[in-house]
Tab-separated table of N, CA and C in Angstrom:
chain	number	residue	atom	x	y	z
A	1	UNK	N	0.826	-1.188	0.000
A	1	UNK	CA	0.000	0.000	0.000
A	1	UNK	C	0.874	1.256	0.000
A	2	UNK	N	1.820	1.427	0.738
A	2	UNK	CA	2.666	2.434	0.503
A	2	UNK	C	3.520	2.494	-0.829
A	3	UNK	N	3.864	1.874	-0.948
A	3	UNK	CA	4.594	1.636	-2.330
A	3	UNK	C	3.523	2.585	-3.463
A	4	UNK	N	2.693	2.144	-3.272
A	4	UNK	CA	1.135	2.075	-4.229
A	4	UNK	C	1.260	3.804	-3.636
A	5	UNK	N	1.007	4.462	-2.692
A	5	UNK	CA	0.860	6.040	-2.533
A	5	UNK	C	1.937	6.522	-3.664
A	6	UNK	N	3.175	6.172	-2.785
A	6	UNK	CA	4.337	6.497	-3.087
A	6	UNK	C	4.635	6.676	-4.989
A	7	UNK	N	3.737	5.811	-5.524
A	7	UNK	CA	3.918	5.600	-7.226
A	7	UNK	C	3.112	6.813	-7.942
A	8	UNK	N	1.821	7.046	-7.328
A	8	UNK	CA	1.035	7.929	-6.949
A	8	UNK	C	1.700	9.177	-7.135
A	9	UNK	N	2.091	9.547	-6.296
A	9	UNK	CA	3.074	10.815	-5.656
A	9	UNK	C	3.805	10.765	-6.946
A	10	UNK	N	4.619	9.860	-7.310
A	10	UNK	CA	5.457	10.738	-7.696
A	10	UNK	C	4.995	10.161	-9.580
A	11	UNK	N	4.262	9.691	-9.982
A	11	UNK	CA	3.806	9.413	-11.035
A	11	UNK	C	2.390	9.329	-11.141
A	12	UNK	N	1.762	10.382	-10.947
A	12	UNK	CA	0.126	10.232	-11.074
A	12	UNK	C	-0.451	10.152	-12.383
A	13	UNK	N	0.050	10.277	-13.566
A	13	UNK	CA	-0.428	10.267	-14.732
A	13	UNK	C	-0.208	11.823	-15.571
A	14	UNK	N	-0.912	11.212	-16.328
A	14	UNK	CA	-1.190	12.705	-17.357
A	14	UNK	C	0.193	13.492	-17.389
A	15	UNK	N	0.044	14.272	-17.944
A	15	UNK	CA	0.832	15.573	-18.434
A	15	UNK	C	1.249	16.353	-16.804
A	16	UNK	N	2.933	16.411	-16.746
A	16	UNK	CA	3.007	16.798	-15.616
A	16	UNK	C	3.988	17.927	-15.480
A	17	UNK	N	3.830	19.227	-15.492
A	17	UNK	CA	5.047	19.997	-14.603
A	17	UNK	C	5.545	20.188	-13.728
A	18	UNK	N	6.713	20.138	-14.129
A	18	UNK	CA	8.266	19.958	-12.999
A	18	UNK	C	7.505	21.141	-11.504
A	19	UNK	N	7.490	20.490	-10.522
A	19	UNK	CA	7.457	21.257	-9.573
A	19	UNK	C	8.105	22.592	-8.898
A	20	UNK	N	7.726	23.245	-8.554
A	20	UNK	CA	8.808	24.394	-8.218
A	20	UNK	C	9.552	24.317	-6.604
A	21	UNK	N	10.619	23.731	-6.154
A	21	UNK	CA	10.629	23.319	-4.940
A	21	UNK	C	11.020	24.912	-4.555
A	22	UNK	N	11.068	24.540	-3.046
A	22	UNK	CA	11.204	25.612	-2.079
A	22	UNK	C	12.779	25.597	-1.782
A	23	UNK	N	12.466	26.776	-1.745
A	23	UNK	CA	14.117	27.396	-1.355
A	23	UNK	C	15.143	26.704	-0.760
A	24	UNK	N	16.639	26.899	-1.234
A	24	UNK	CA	17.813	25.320	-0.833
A	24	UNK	C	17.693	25.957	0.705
A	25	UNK	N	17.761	25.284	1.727
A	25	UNK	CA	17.813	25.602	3.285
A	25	UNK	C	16.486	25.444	4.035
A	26	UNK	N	15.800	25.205	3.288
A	26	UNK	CA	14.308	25.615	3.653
A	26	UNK	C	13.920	24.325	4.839
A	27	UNK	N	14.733	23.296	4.886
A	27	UNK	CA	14.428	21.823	5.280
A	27	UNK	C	15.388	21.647	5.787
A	28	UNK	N	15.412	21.403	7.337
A	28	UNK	CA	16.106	20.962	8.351
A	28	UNK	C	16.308	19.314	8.138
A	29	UNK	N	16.855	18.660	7.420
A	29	UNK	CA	16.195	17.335	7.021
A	29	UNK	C	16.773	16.545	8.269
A	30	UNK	N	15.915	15.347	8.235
A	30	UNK	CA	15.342	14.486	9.446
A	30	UNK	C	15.675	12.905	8.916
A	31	UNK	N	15.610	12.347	9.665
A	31	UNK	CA	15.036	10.726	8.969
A	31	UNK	C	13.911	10.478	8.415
A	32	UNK	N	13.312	9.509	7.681
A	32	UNK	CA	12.481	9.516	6.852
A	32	UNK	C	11.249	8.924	7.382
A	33	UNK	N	11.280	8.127	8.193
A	33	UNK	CA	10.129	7.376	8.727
A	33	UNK	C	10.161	7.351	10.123
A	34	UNK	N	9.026	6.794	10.500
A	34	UNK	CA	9.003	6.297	11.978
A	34	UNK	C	7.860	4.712	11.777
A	35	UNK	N	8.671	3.484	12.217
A	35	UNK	CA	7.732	2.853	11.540
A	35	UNK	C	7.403	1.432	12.953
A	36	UNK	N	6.448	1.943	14.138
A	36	UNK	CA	5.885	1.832	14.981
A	36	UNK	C	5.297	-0.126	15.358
A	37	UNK	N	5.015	-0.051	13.429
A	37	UNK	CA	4.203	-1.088	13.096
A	37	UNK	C	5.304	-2.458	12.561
A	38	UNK	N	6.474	-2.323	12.445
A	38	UNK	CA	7.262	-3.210	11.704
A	38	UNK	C	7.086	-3.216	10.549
A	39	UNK	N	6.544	-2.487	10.049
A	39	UNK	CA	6.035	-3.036	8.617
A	39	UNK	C	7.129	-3.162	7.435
A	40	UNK	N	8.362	-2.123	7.586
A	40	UNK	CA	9.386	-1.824	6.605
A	40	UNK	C	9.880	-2.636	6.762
A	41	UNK	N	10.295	-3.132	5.853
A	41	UNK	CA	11.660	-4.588	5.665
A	41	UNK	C	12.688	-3.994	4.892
A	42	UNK	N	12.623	-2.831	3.528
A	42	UNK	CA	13.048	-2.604	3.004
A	42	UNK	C	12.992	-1.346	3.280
A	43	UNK	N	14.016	-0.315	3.824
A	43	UNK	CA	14.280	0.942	3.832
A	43	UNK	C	15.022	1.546	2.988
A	44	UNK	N	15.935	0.938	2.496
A	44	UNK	CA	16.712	1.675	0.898
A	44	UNK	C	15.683	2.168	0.245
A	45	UNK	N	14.622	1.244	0.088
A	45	UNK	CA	13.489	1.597	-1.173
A	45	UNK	C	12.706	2.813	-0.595
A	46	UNK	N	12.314	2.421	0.305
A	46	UNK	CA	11.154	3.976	0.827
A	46	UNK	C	11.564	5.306	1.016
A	47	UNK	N	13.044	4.993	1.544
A	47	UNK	CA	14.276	6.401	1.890
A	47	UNK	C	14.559	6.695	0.159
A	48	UNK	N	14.310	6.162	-0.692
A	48	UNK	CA	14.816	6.524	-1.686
A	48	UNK	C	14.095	7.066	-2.848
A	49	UNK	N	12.155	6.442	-2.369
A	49	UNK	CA	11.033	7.838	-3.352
A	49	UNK	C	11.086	8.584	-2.251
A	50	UNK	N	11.152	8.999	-0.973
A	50	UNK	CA	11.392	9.984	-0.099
A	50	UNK	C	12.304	10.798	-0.851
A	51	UNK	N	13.369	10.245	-0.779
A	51	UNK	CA	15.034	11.841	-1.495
A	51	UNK	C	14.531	11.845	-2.530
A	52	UNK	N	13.772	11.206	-3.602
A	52	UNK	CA	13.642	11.617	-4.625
A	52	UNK	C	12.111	12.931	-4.876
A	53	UNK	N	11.190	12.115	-3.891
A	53	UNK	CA	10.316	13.872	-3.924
A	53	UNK	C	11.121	14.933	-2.975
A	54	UNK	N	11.947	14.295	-2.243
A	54	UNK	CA	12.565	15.549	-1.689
A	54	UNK	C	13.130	16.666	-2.893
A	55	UNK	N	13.869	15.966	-3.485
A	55	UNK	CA	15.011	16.599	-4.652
A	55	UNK	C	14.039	17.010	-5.246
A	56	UNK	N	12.935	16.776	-5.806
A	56	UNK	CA	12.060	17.676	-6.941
A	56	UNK	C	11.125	18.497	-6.175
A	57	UNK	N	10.552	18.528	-4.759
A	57	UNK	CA	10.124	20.234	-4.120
A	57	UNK	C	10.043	20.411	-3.306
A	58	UNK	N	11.261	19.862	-2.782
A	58	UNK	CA	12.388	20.920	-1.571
A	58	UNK	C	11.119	20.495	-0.212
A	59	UNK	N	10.257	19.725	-0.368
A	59	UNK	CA	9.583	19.004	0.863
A	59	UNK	C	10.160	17.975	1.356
A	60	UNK	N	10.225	17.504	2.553
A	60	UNK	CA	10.575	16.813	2.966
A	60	UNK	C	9.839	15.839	3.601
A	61	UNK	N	9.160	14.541	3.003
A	61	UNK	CA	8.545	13.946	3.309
A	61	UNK	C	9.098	12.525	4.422
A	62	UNK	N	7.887	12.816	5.578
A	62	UNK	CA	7.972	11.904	6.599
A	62	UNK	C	6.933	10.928	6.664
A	63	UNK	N	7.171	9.269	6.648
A	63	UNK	CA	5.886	8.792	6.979
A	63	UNK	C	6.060	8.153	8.729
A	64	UNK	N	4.831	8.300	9.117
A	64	UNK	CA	4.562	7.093	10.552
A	64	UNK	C	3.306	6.344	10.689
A	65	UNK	N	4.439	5.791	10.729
A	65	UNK	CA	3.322	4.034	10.652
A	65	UNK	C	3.082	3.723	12.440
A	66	UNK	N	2.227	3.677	13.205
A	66	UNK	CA	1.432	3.489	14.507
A	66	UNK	C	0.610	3.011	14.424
A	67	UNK	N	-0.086	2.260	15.341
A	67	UNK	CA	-1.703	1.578	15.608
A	67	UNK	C	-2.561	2.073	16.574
A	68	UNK	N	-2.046	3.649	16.750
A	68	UNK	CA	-2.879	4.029	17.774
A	68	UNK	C	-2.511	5.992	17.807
A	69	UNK	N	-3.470	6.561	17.703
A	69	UNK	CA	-3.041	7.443	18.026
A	69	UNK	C	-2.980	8.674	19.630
A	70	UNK	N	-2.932	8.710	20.139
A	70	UNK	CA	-2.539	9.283	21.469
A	70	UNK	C	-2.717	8.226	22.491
A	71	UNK	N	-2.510	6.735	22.473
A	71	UNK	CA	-3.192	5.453	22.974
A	71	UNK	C	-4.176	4.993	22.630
A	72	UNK	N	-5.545	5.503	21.895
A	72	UNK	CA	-6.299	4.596	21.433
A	72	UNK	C	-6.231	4.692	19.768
A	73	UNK	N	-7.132	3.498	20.056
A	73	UNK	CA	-7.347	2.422	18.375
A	73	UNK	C	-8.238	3.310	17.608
A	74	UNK	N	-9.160	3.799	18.121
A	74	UNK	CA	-10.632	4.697	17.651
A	74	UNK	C	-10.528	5.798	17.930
A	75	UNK	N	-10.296	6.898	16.647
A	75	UNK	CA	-10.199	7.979	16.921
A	75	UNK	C	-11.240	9.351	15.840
A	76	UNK	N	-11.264	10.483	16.275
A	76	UNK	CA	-11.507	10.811	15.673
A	76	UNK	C	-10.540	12.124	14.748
A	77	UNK	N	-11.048	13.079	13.419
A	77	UNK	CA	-10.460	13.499	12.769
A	77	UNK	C	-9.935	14.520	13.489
A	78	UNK	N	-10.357	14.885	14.495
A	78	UNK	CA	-9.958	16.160	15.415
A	78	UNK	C	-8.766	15.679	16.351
A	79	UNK	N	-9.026	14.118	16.843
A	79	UNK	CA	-7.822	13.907	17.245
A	79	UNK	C	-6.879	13.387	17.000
A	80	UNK	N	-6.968	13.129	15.180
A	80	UNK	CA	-5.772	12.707	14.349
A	80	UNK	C	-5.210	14.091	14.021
A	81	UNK	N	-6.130	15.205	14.179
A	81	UNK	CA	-5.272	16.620	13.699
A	81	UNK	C	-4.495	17.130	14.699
A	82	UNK	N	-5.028	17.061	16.215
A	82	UNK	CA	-4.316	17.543	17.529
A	82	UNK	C	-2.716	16.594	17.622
A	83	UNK	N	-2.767	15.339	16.983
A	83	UNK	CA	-1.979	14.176	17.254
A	83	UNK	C	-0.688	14.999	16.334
A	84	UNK	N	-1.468	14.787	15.128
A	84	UNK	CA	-0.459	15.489	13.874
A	84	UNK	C	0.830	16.857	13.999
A	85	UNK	N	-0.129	17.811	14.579
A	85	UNK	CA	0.063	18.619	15.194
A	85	UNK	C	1.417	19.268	16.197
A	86	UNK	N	1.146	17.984	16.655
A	86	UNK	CA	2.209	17.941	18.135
A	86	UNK	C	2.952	16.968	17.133
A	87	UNK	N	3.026	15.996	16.564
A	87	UNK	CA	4.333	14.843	16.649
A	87	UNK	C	4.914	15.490	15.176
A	88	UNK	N	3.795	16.780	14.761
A	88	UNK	CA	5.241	17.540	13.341
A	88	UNK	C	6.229	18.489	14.813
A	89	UNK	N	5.234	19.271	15.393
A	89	UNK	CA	6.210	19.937	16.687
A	89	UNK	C	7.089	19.315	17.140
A	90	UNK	N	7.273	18.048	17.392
A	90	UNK	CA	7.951	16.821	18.022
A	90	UNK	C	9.094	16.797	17.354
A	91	UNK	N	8.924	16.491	15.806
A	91	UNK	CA	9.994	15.651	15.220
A	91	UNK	C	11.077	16.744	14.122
A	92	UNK	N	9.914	18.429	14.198
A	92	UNK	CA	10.380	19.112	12.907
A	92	UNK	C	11.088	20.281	13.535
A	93	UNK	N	11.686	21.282	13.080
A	93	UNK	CA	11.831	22.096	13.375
A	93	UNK	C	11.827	23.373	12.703
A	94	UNK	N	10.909	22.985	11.136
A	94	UNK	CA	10.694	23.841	10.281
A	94	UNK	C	9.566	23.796	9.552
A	95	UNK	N	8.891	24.216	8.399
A	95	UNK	CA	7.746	24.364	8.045
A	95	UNK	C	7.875	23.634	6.889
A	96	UNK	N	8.540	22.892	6.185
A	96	UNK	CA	9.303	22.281	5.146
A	96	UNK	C	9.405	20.925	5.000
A	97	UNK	N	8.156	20.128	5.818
A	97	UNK	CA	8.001	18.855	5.976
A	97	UNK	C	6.561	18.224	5.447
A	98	UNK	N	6.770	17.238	4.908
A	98	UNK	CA	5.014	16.627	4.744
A	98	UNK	C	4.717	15.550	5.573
A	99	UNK	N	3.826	15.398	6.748
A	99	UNK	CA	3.806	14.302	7.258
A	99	UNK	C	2.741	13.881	7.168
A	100	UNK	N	2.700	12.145	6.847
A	100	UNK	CA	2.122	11.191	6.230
A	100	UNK	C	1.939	9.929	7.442
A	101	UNK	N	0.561	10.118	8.201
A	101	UNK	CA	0.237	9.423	8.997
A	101	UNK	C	-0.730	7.830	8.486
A	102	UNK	N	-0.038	6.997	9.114
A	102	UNK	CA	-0.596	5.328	8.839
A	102	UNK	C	-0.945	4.810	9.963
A	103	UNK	N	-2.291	4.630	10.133
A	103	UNK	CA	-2.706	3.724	10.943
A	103	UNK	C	-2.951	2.648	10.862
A	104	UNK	N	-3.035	1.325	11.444
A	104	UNK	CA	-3.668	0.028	11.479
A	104	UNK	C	-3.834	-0.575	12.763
A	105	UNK	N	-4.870	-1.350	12.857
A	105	UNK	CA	-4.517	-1.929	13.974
A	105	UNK	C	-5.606	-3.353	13.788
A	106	UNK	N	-5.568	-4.136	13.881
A	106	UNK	CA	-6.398	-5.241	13.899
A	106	UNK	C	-6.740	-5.280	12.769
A	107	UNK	N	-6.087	-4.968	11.283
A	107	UNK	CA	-6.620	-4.981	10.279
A	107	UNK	C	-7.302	-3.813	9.893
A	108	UNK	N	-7.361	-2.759	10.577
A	108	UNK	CA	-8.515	-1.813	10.193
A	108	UNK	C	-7.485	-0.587	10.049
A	109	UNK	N	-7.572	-0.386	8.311
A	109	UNK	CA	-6.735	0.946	7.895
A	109	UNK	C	-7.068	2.376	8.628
């Protein structure tokens, strides 16, 4: 499924212009994931459409993979935004990041 975003992102179809990235400095850069769930086996591959939308607009994309957000399983959109919120405050220290939240837990995306 990530793979599948990730192809998405950076190949959605149709007729496409080159992005205009943001300014060189603009991105305190970070590690690329946080992955809660085990799910990565392969990190070369994911760290590597990461640097590559990095390199074309100067965003710096983060994913986290968790099964819970502030401790529970069931949440709502207000407290996936309060969650979001705090763990870009947490992990960023600039405005120059995209973060890409994954939940699962018992099967339920």
């Amino acid at each position: 499924m990530i793979i599948s975003i990730l192809i998405l992102i950076f190949n959605p179809g149709g007729k496409q212009e080159a992005p205009i990235p943001l300014e060189s400095g603009a991105v305190i850069k970070t590690n690329y994931y946080t992955d809660e769930l085990g799910c990565i086996h392969n990190s070369s591959v994911l760290e590597e459409g990461m640097e590559h939308f990095y390199e074309r607009t100067g965003v710096q994309p983060y994913l986290y993979l968790t099964d819970n957000v502030n401790g529970q399983y069931s949440f709502t959109p207000t407290e996936v935004k309060t969650f979001l919120e705090h763990k870009y405050n947490e992990l960023f220290q600039d405005e120059a990041h995209l973060l890409l939240l994954f939940t699962e837990h018992e099967g339920i995306y």
